């Protein structure tokens, strides 16, 4: 990820700020922390060991996390990227041509596939209406195998600050998102704060509920 890529990302954020939701791509520290759990259980295992993994990346942007994960793929692994923004998809198609990664230009809400072992998400959930946030989490659950986990990040403090610094409908929206996040706490496996990012961010690793259909968000 070079400075020119950063500028491209910045320009897309100016055009589509609600869906891009960040001024600059994730830093190397944040990207590495997002990527680390995905192949952790394979660390030290030889090529033939372990089952192939089905991996879904949502909201890849210009691919700072993808570029760490795709080189680690082994034969039999699946790597699907679902990204809404056409400019980013074009960049990803060129950047990852000749790799096993498959780029799908669409919203995650419309993505239908067999369940995955790992989901890694860069979606800017704090920008979305609260019912869309709940829908996105339900979509993740639908796309996860029972023992799968998902990795995501949020910007530190921003939601809590918005919950007190906003009024009316916006305050309701942010508070409802905080309630949704609270409901997800039992699924949490790990939480790591990264200060080497603008703004600082929290990475969360979460499992899938045992009974997704009855899980209340
Ligand atoms: C905050 S950026 C993260 C980009 C990248 N993962 C990074 O860390 O730099 C969010 C990305 O999510 C994408 N996005 C937003 N809504 C989406 C949706 N409904 N389905 C798929 N991608 C979406 C945006 O186009 C954008 O590329």
mmCIF file of C-alpha atoms and ligand atoms in Angstrom:
data_model
loop_
_atom_site.group_PDB
_atom_site.id
_atom_site.type_symbol
_atom_site.label_atom_id
_atom_site.label_comp_id
_atom_site.label_asym_id
_atom_site.label_seq_id
_atom_site.Cartn_x
_atom_site.Cartn_y
_atom_site.Cartn_z
ATOM 1 C CA UNK A 1 0.000 0.000 0.000
ATOM 2 C CA UNK A 2 1.795 3.143 -1.159
ATOM 3 C CA UNK A 3 1.022 6.858 -0.847
ATOM 4 C CA UNK A 4 -0.710 6.940 -4.254
ATOM 5 C CA UNK A 5 -3.053 4.140 -3.114
ATOM 6 C CA UNK A 6 -3.738 6.144 0.035
ATOM 7 C CA UNK A 7 -4.757 9.135 -2.084
ATOM 8 C CA UNK A 8 -7.046 6.963 -4.202
ATOM 9 C CA UNK A 9 -8.693 5.702 -1.003
ATOM 10 C CA UNK A 10 -9.000 9.271 0.315
ATOM 11 C CA UNK A 11 -10.698 10.408 -2.931
ATOM 12 C CA UNK A 12 -13.183 7.515 -2.796
ATOM 13 C CA UNK A 13 -13.968 8.445 0.787
ATOM 14 C CA UNK A 14 -14.782 11.984 -0.367
ATOM 15 C CA UNK A 15 -17.137 10.568 -3.020
ATOM 16 C CA UNK A 16 -18.706 7.761 -0.941
ATOM 17 C CA UNK A 17 -18.072 8.704 2.673
ATOM 18 C CA UNK A 18 -20.956 6.664 4.099
ATOM 19 C CA UNK A 19 -19.809 3.381 2.629
ATOM 20 C CA UNK A 20 -16.018 3.903 2.694
ATOM 21 C CA UNK A 21 -16.040 5.329 6.217
ATOM 22 C CA UNK A 22 -12.315 5.962 6.688
ATOM 23 C CA UNK A 23 -9.969 8.673 5.460
ATOM 24 C CA UNK A 24 -6.986 6.394 4.877
ATOM 25 C CA UNK A 25 -6.449 2.631 4.428
ATOM 26 C CA UNK A 26 -5.802 0.597 7.571
ATOM 27 C CA UNK A 27 -2.219 0.928 8.815
ATOM 28 C CA UNK A 28 0.242 -1.985 8.605
ATOM 29 C CA UNK A 29 -0.212 -2.532 12.369
ATOM 30 C CA UNK A 30 -4.012 -2.701 12.131
ATOM 31 C CA UNK A 31 -3.939 -4.852 8.973
ATOM 32 C CA UNK A 32 -1.473 -7.305 10.543
ATOM 33 C CA UNK A 33 -3.624 -7.612 13.662
ATOM 34 C CA UNK A 34 -6.732 -8.259 11.540
ATOM 35 C CA UNK A 35 -4.901 -10.882 9.486
ATOM 36 C CA UNK A 36 -3.082 -12.706 12.292
ATOM 37 C CA UNK A 37 -5.922 -14.922 13.659
ATOM 38 C CA UNK A 38 -6.970 -16.171 10.217
ATOM 39 C CA UNK A 39 -4.174 -18.725 9.740
ATOM 40 C CA UNK A 40 -3.023 -18.909 13.368
ATOM 41 C CA UNK A 41 -3.933 -22.546 13.835
ATOM 42 C CA UNK A 42 -1.755 -23.425 10.847
ATOM 43 C CA UNK A 43 1.353 -21.746 12.241
ATOM 44 C CA UNK A 44 4.132 -24.312 12.241
ATOM 45 C CA UNK A 45 2.046 -26.916 10.365
ATOM 46 C CA UNK A 46 3.441 -28.241 7.102
ATOM 47 C CA UNK A 47 1.657 -27.724 3.758
ATOM 48 C CA UNK A 48 -0.139 -31.111 3.820
ATOM 49 C CA UNK A 49 -1.458 -30.686 7.371
ATOM 50 C CA UNK A 50 -4.823 -29.151 8.298
ATOM 51 C CA UNK A 51 -7.997 -28.808 6.283
ATOM 52 C CA UNK A 52 -8.467 -26.261 3.494
ATOM 53 C CA UNK A 53 -10.060 -23.036 4.695
ATOM 54 C CA UNK A 54 -12.902 -21.056 3.191
ATOM 55 C CA UNK A 55 -12.224 -17.365 3.824
ATOM 56 C CA UNK A 56 -14.485 -14.401 3.144
ATOM 57 C CA UNK A 57 -13.174 -10.834 3.196
ATOM 58 C CA UNK A 58 -15.826 -8.109 3.290
ATOM 59 C CA UNK A 59 -15.077 -4.465 2.490
ATOM 60 C CA UNK A 60 -11.471 -5.010 1.406
ATOM 61 C CA UNK A 61 -10.973 -1.447 0.121
ATOM 62 C CA UNK A 62 -7.594 -1.364 -1.614
ATOM 63 C CA UNK A 63 -6.602 -4.629 0.056
ATOM 64 C CA UNK A 64 -4.204 -3.939 2.968
ATOM 65 C CA UNK A 65 -5.492 -7.059 4.755
ATOM 66 C CA UNK A 66 -5.901 -9.114 1.562
ATOM 67 C CA UNK A 67 -2.245 -8.560 0.636
ATOM 68 C CA UNK A 68 -1.195 -10.183 3.915
ATOM 69 C CA UNK A 69 -3.593 -13.120 3.653
ATOM 70 C CA UNK A 70 -3.600 -14.086 -0.030
ATOM 71 C CA UNK A 71 0.118 -15.068 -0.120
ATOM 72 C CA UNK A 72 -0.572 -17.482 2.759
ATOM 73 C CA UNK A 73 -3.280 -19.418 0.888
ATOM 74 C CA UNK A 74 -2.662 -23.117 0.312
ATOM 75 C CA UNK A 75 -4.035 -25.376 -2.405
ATOM 76 C CA UNK A 76 -7.704 -26.059 -1.725
ATOM 77 C CA UNK A 77 -8.319 -22.817 0.201
ATOM 78 C CA UNK A 78 -11.045 -20.434 -0.974
ATOM 79 C CA UNK A 79 -10.675 -16.635 -0.770
ATOM 80 C CA UNK A 80 -13.732 -14.569 -1.695
ATOM 81 C CA UNK A 81 -13.659 -10.773 -1.491
ATOM 82 C CA UNK A 82 -17.019 -8.987 -1.449
ATOM 83 C CA UNK A 83 -16.513 -5.253 -2.028
ATOM 84 C CA UNK A 84 -19.169 -2.721 -2.975
ATOM 85 C CA UNK A 85 -17.033 0.025 -4.499
ATOM 86 C CA UNK A 86 -16.287 -0.375 -8.264
ATOM 87 C CA UNK A 87 -13.022 1.636 -8.130
ATOM 88 C CA UNK A 88 -11.692 -0.527 -5.311
ATOM 89 C CA UNK A 89 -12.823 -3.716 -7.096
ATOM 90 C CA UNK A 90 -10.948 -2.695 -10.234
ATOM 91 C CA UNK A 91 -7.816 -2.069 -8.156
ATOM 92 C CA UNK A 92 -8.207 -5.449 -6.401
ATOM 93 C CA UNK A 93 -8.689 -7.292 -9.718
ATOM 94 C CA UNK A 94 -5.392 -5.890 -11.016
ATOM 95 C CA UNK A 95 -3.552 -6.231 -7.706
ATOM 96 C CA UNK A 96 -4.573 -9.877 -7.159
ATOM 97 C CA UNK A 97 -4.691 -11.111 -10.762
ATOM 98 C CA UNK A 98 -3.260 -14.616 -10.990
ATOM 99 C CA UNK A 99 -3.966 -15.414 -7.325
ATOM 100 C CA UNK A 100 -6.790 -17.690 -6.114
ATOM 101 C CA UNK A 101 -8.696 -14.651 -4.754
ATOM 102 C CA UNK A 102 -12.108 -14.047 -6.339
ATOM 103 C CA UNK A 103 -13.431 -10.484 -6.345
ATOM 104 C CA UNK A 104 -17.204 -9.961 -6.198
ATOM 105 C CA UNK A 105 -18.441 -6.415 -6.784
ATOM 106 C CA UNK A 106 -21.592 -6.275 -4.671
ATOM 107 C CA UNK A 107 -23.010 -5.643 -1.207
ATOM 108 C CA UNK A 108 -22.415 -8.294 1.411
ATOM 109 C CA UNK A 109 -26.158 -8.189 2.104
ATOM 110 C CA UNK A 110 -26.762 -9.792 -1.310
ATOM 111 C CA UNK A 111 -23.960 -12.359 -1.130
ATOM 112 C CA UNK A 112 -25.124 -15.999 -1.221
ATOM 113 C CA UNK A 113 -22.542 -18.742 -0.745
ATOM 114 C CA UNK A 114 -21.756 -21.862 1.220
ATOM 115 C CA UNK A 115 -20.607 -21.054 4.779
ATOM 116 C CA UNK A 116 -17.031 -20.026 5.514
ATOM 117 C CA UNK A 117 -14.460 -20.906 8.195
ATOM 118 C CA UNK A 118 -13.250 -17.326 8.567
ATOM 119 C CA UNK A 119 -14.765 -13.906 7.865
ATOM 120 C CA UNK A 120 -12.657 -10.755 7.976
ATOM 121 C CA UNK A 121 -14.507 -7.468 7.722
ATOM 122 C CA UNK A 122 -13.411 -3.877 7.146
ATOM 123 C CA UNK A 123 -16.992 -2.557 6.980
ATOM 124 C CA UNK A 124 -17.517 0.878 8.553
ATOM 125 C CA UNK A 125 -20.475 -0.243 10.667
ATOM 126 C CA UNK A 126 -20.618 2.967 12.721
ATOM 127 C CA UNK A 127 -21.673 4.814 9.535
ATOM 128 C CA UNK A 128 -24.674 2.622 8.783
ATOM 129 C CA UNK A 129 -28.295 2.779 9.980
ATOM 130 C CA UNK A 130 -28.703 0.543 13.039
ATOM 131 C CA UNK A 131 -31.029 -1.911 11.279
ATOM 132 C CA UNK A 132 -28.410 -2.344 8.507
ATOM 133 C CA UNK A 133 -25.771 -3.089 11.170
ATOM 134 C CA UNK A 134 -28.018 -5.819 12.639
ATOM 135 C CA UNK A 135 -28.665 -7.156 9.118
ATOM 136 C CA UNK A 136 -24.918 -7.281 8.401
ATOM 137 C CA UNK A 137 -24.217 -9.282 11.564
ATOM 138 C CA UNK A 138 -27.051 -11.679 10.671
ATOM 139 C CA UNK A 139 -25.517 -12.013 7.203
ATOM 140 C CA UNK A 140 -22.139 -12.864 8.758
ATOM 141 C CA UNK A 141 -23.810 -15.548 10.933
ATOM 142 C CA UNK A 142 -25.576 -16.985 7.864
ATOM 143 C CA UNK A 143 -22.224 -17.151 6.041
ATOM 144 C CA UNK A 144 -20.313 -18.796 8.919
ATOM 145 C CA UNK A 145 -19.868 -22.480 9.726
ATOM 146 C CA UNK A 146 -20.801 -23.286 13.355
ATOM 147 C CA UNK A 147 -17.158 -23.227 14.534
ATOM 148 C CA UNK A 148 -16.145 -20.235 12.365
ATOM 149 C CA UNK A 149 -15.085 -16.836 13.669
ATOM 150 C CA UNK A 150 -15.064 -13.334 12.269
ATOM 151 C CA UNK A 151 -12.536 -10.535 12.671
ATOM 152 C CA UNK A 152 -13.525 -6.880 12.439
ATOM 153 C CA UNK A 153 -12.410 -3.493 13.682
ATOM 154 C CA UNK A 154 -14.000 -0.341 14.993
ATOM 155 C CA UNK A 155 -12.498 3.044 15.732
ATOM 156 C CA UNK A 156 -11.811 3.522 19.422
ATOM 157 C CA UNK A 157 -14.084 5.825 21.409
ATOM 158 C CA UNK A 158 -15.845 7.275 18.347
ATOM 159 C CA UNK A 159 -19.177 5.475 18.909
ATOM 160 C CA UNK A 160 -19.207 6.296 22.624
ATOM 161 C CA UNK A 161 -18.377 9.950 21.848
ATOM 162 C CA UNK A 162 -21.140 10.122 19.226
ATOM 163 C CA UNK A 163 -23.650 8.626 21.671
ATOM 164 C CA UNK A 164 -23.222 11.659 23.951
ATOM 165 C CA UNK A 165 -22.302 14.362 21.406
ATOM 166 C CA UNK A 166 -25.266 13.856 19.063
ATOM 167 C CA UNK A 167 -28.976 14.548 19.367
ATOM 168 C CA UNK A 168 -32.293 13.192 18.165
ATOM 169 C CA UNK A 169 -32.334 10.482 15.498
ATOM 170 C CA UNK A 170 -28.535 10.335 15.234
ATOM 171 C CA UNK A 171 -28.205 9.720 18.964
ATOM 172 C CA UNK A 172 -30.857 6.975 18.747
ATOM 173 C CA UNK A 173 -28.981 5.357 15.856
ATOM 174 C CA UNK A 174 -25.642 5.347 17.669
ATOM 175 C CA UNK A 175 -27.156 4.063 20.929
ATOM 176 C CA UNK A 176 -28.920 1.245 19.114
ATOM 177 C CA UNK A 177 -25.582 0.270 17.491
ATOM 178 C CA UNK A 178 -23.944 0.255 20.942
ATOM 179 C CA UNK A 179 -26.790 -2.031 22.148
ATOM 180 C CA UNK A 180 -26.151 -4.381 19.226
ATOM 181 C CA UNK A 181 -22.449 -4.450 20.086
ATOM 182 C CA UNK A 182 -23.343 -5.186 23.700
ATOM 183 C CA UNK A 183 -25.511 -8.146 22.620
ATOM 184 C CA UNK A 184 -22.477 -9.533 20.755
ATOM 185 C CA UNK A 185 -20.226 -9.591 23.839
ATOM 186 C CA UNK A 186 -20.879 -13.297 24.646
ATOM 187 C CA UNK A 187 -19.473 -14.167 21.206
ATOM 188 C CA UNK A 188 -16.232 -12.324 21.780
ATOM 189 C CA UNK A 189 -12.988 -14.327 21.760
ATOM 190 C CA UNK A 190 -10.354 -11.594 21.557
ATOM 191 C CA UNK A 191 -10.007 -7.833 21.616
ATOM 192 C CA UNK A 192 -6.838 -5.953 20.674
ATOM 193 C CA UNK A 193 -6.380 -2.164 20.674
ATOM 194 C CA UNK A 194 -4.151 -0.679 17.982
ATOM 195 C CA UNK A 195 -2.878 2.851 18.528
ATOM 196 C CA UNK A 196 -0.696 2.891 15.395
ATOM 197 C CA UNK A 197 -3.625 3.774 13.148
ATOM 198 C CA UNK A 198 -5.492 6.970 12.326
ATOM 199 C CA UNK A 199 -7.741 6.938 14.272
ATOM 200 C CA UNK A 200 -6.757 4.252 16.829
ATOM 201 C CA UNK A 201 -8.823 1.113 16.423
ATOM 202 C CA UNK A 202 -10.042 -1.973 18.267
ATOM 203 C CA UNK A 203 -9.888 -5.365 16.569
ATOM 204 C CA UNK A 204 -12.476 -7.883 17.724
ATOM 205 C CA UNK A 205 -12.563 -11.612 17.058
ATOM 206 C CA UNK A 206 -16.009 -13.120 17.523
ATOM 207 C CA UNK A 207 -17.560 -16.546 17.096
ATOM 208 C CA UNK A 208 -20.938 -17.444 15.673
ATOM 209 C CA UNK A 209 -23.917 -17.952 18.012
ATOM 210 C CA UNK A 210 -24.899 -21.590 18.483
ATOM 211 C CA UNK A 211 -28.408 -20.800 17.262
ATOM 212 C CA UNK A 212 -28.104 -17.800 14.920
ATOM 213 C CA UNK A 213 -31.827 -17.691 14.101
ATOM 214 C CA UNK A 214 -32.839 -17.092 17.711
ATOM 215 C CA UNK A 215 -29.904 -14.810 18.608
ATOM 216 C CA UNK A 216 -31.316 -11.424 19.578
ATOM 217 C CA UNK A 217 -29.501 -8.339 18.304
HETATM 218 C C1 LIG B 1 -13.245 1.432 6.142
HETATM 219 S S1 LIG B 1 -13.111 0.824 4.471
HETATM 220 C C2 LIG B 1 -11.979 -0.479 4.852
HETATM 221 C C3 LIG B 1 -11.077 -0.810 3.726
HETATM 222 C C4 LIG B 1 -9.950 -1.783 4.060
HETATM 223 N N1 LIG B 1 -10.433 -3.034 4.627
HETATM 224 C C5 LIG B 1 -8.937 -1.158 4.967
HETATM 225 O O1 LIG B 1 -8.834 -1.666 6.095
HETATM 226 O O2 LIG B 1 -8.271 -0.207 4.571
HETATM 227 C C6 LIG B 1 -14.667 0.001 4.233
HETATM 228 C C7 LIG B 1 -14.857 -0.733 2.934
HETATM 229 O O3 LIG B 1 -16.136 -1.394 2.974
HETATM 230 C C8 LIG B 1 -16.750 -1.294 1.693
HETATM 231 N N2 LIG B 1 -18.206 -1.493 1.861
HETATM 232 C C9 LIG B 1 -19.096 -0.640 2.427
HETATM 233 N N3 LIG B 1 -20.338 -1.182 2.442
HETATM 234 C C10 LIG B 1 -20.227 -2.431 1.899
HETATM 235 C C11 LIG B 1 -21.151 -3.490 1.660
HETATM 236 N N4 LIG B 1 -22.457 -3.372 1.995
HETATM 237 N N5 LIG B 1 -20.706 -4.636 1.097
HETATM 238 C C12 LIG B 1 -19.385 -4.770 0.756
HETATM 239 N N6 LIG B 1 -18.450 -3.786 0.957
HETATM 240 C C13 LIG B 1 -18.866 -2.637 1.520
HETATM 241 C C14 LIG B 1 -16.358 0.095 1.222
HETATM 242 O O4 LIG B 1 -16.495 0.254 -0.172
HETATM 243 C C15 LIG B 1 -14.910 0.173 1.710
HETATM 244 O O5 LIG B 1 -14.022 -0.339 0.752
#
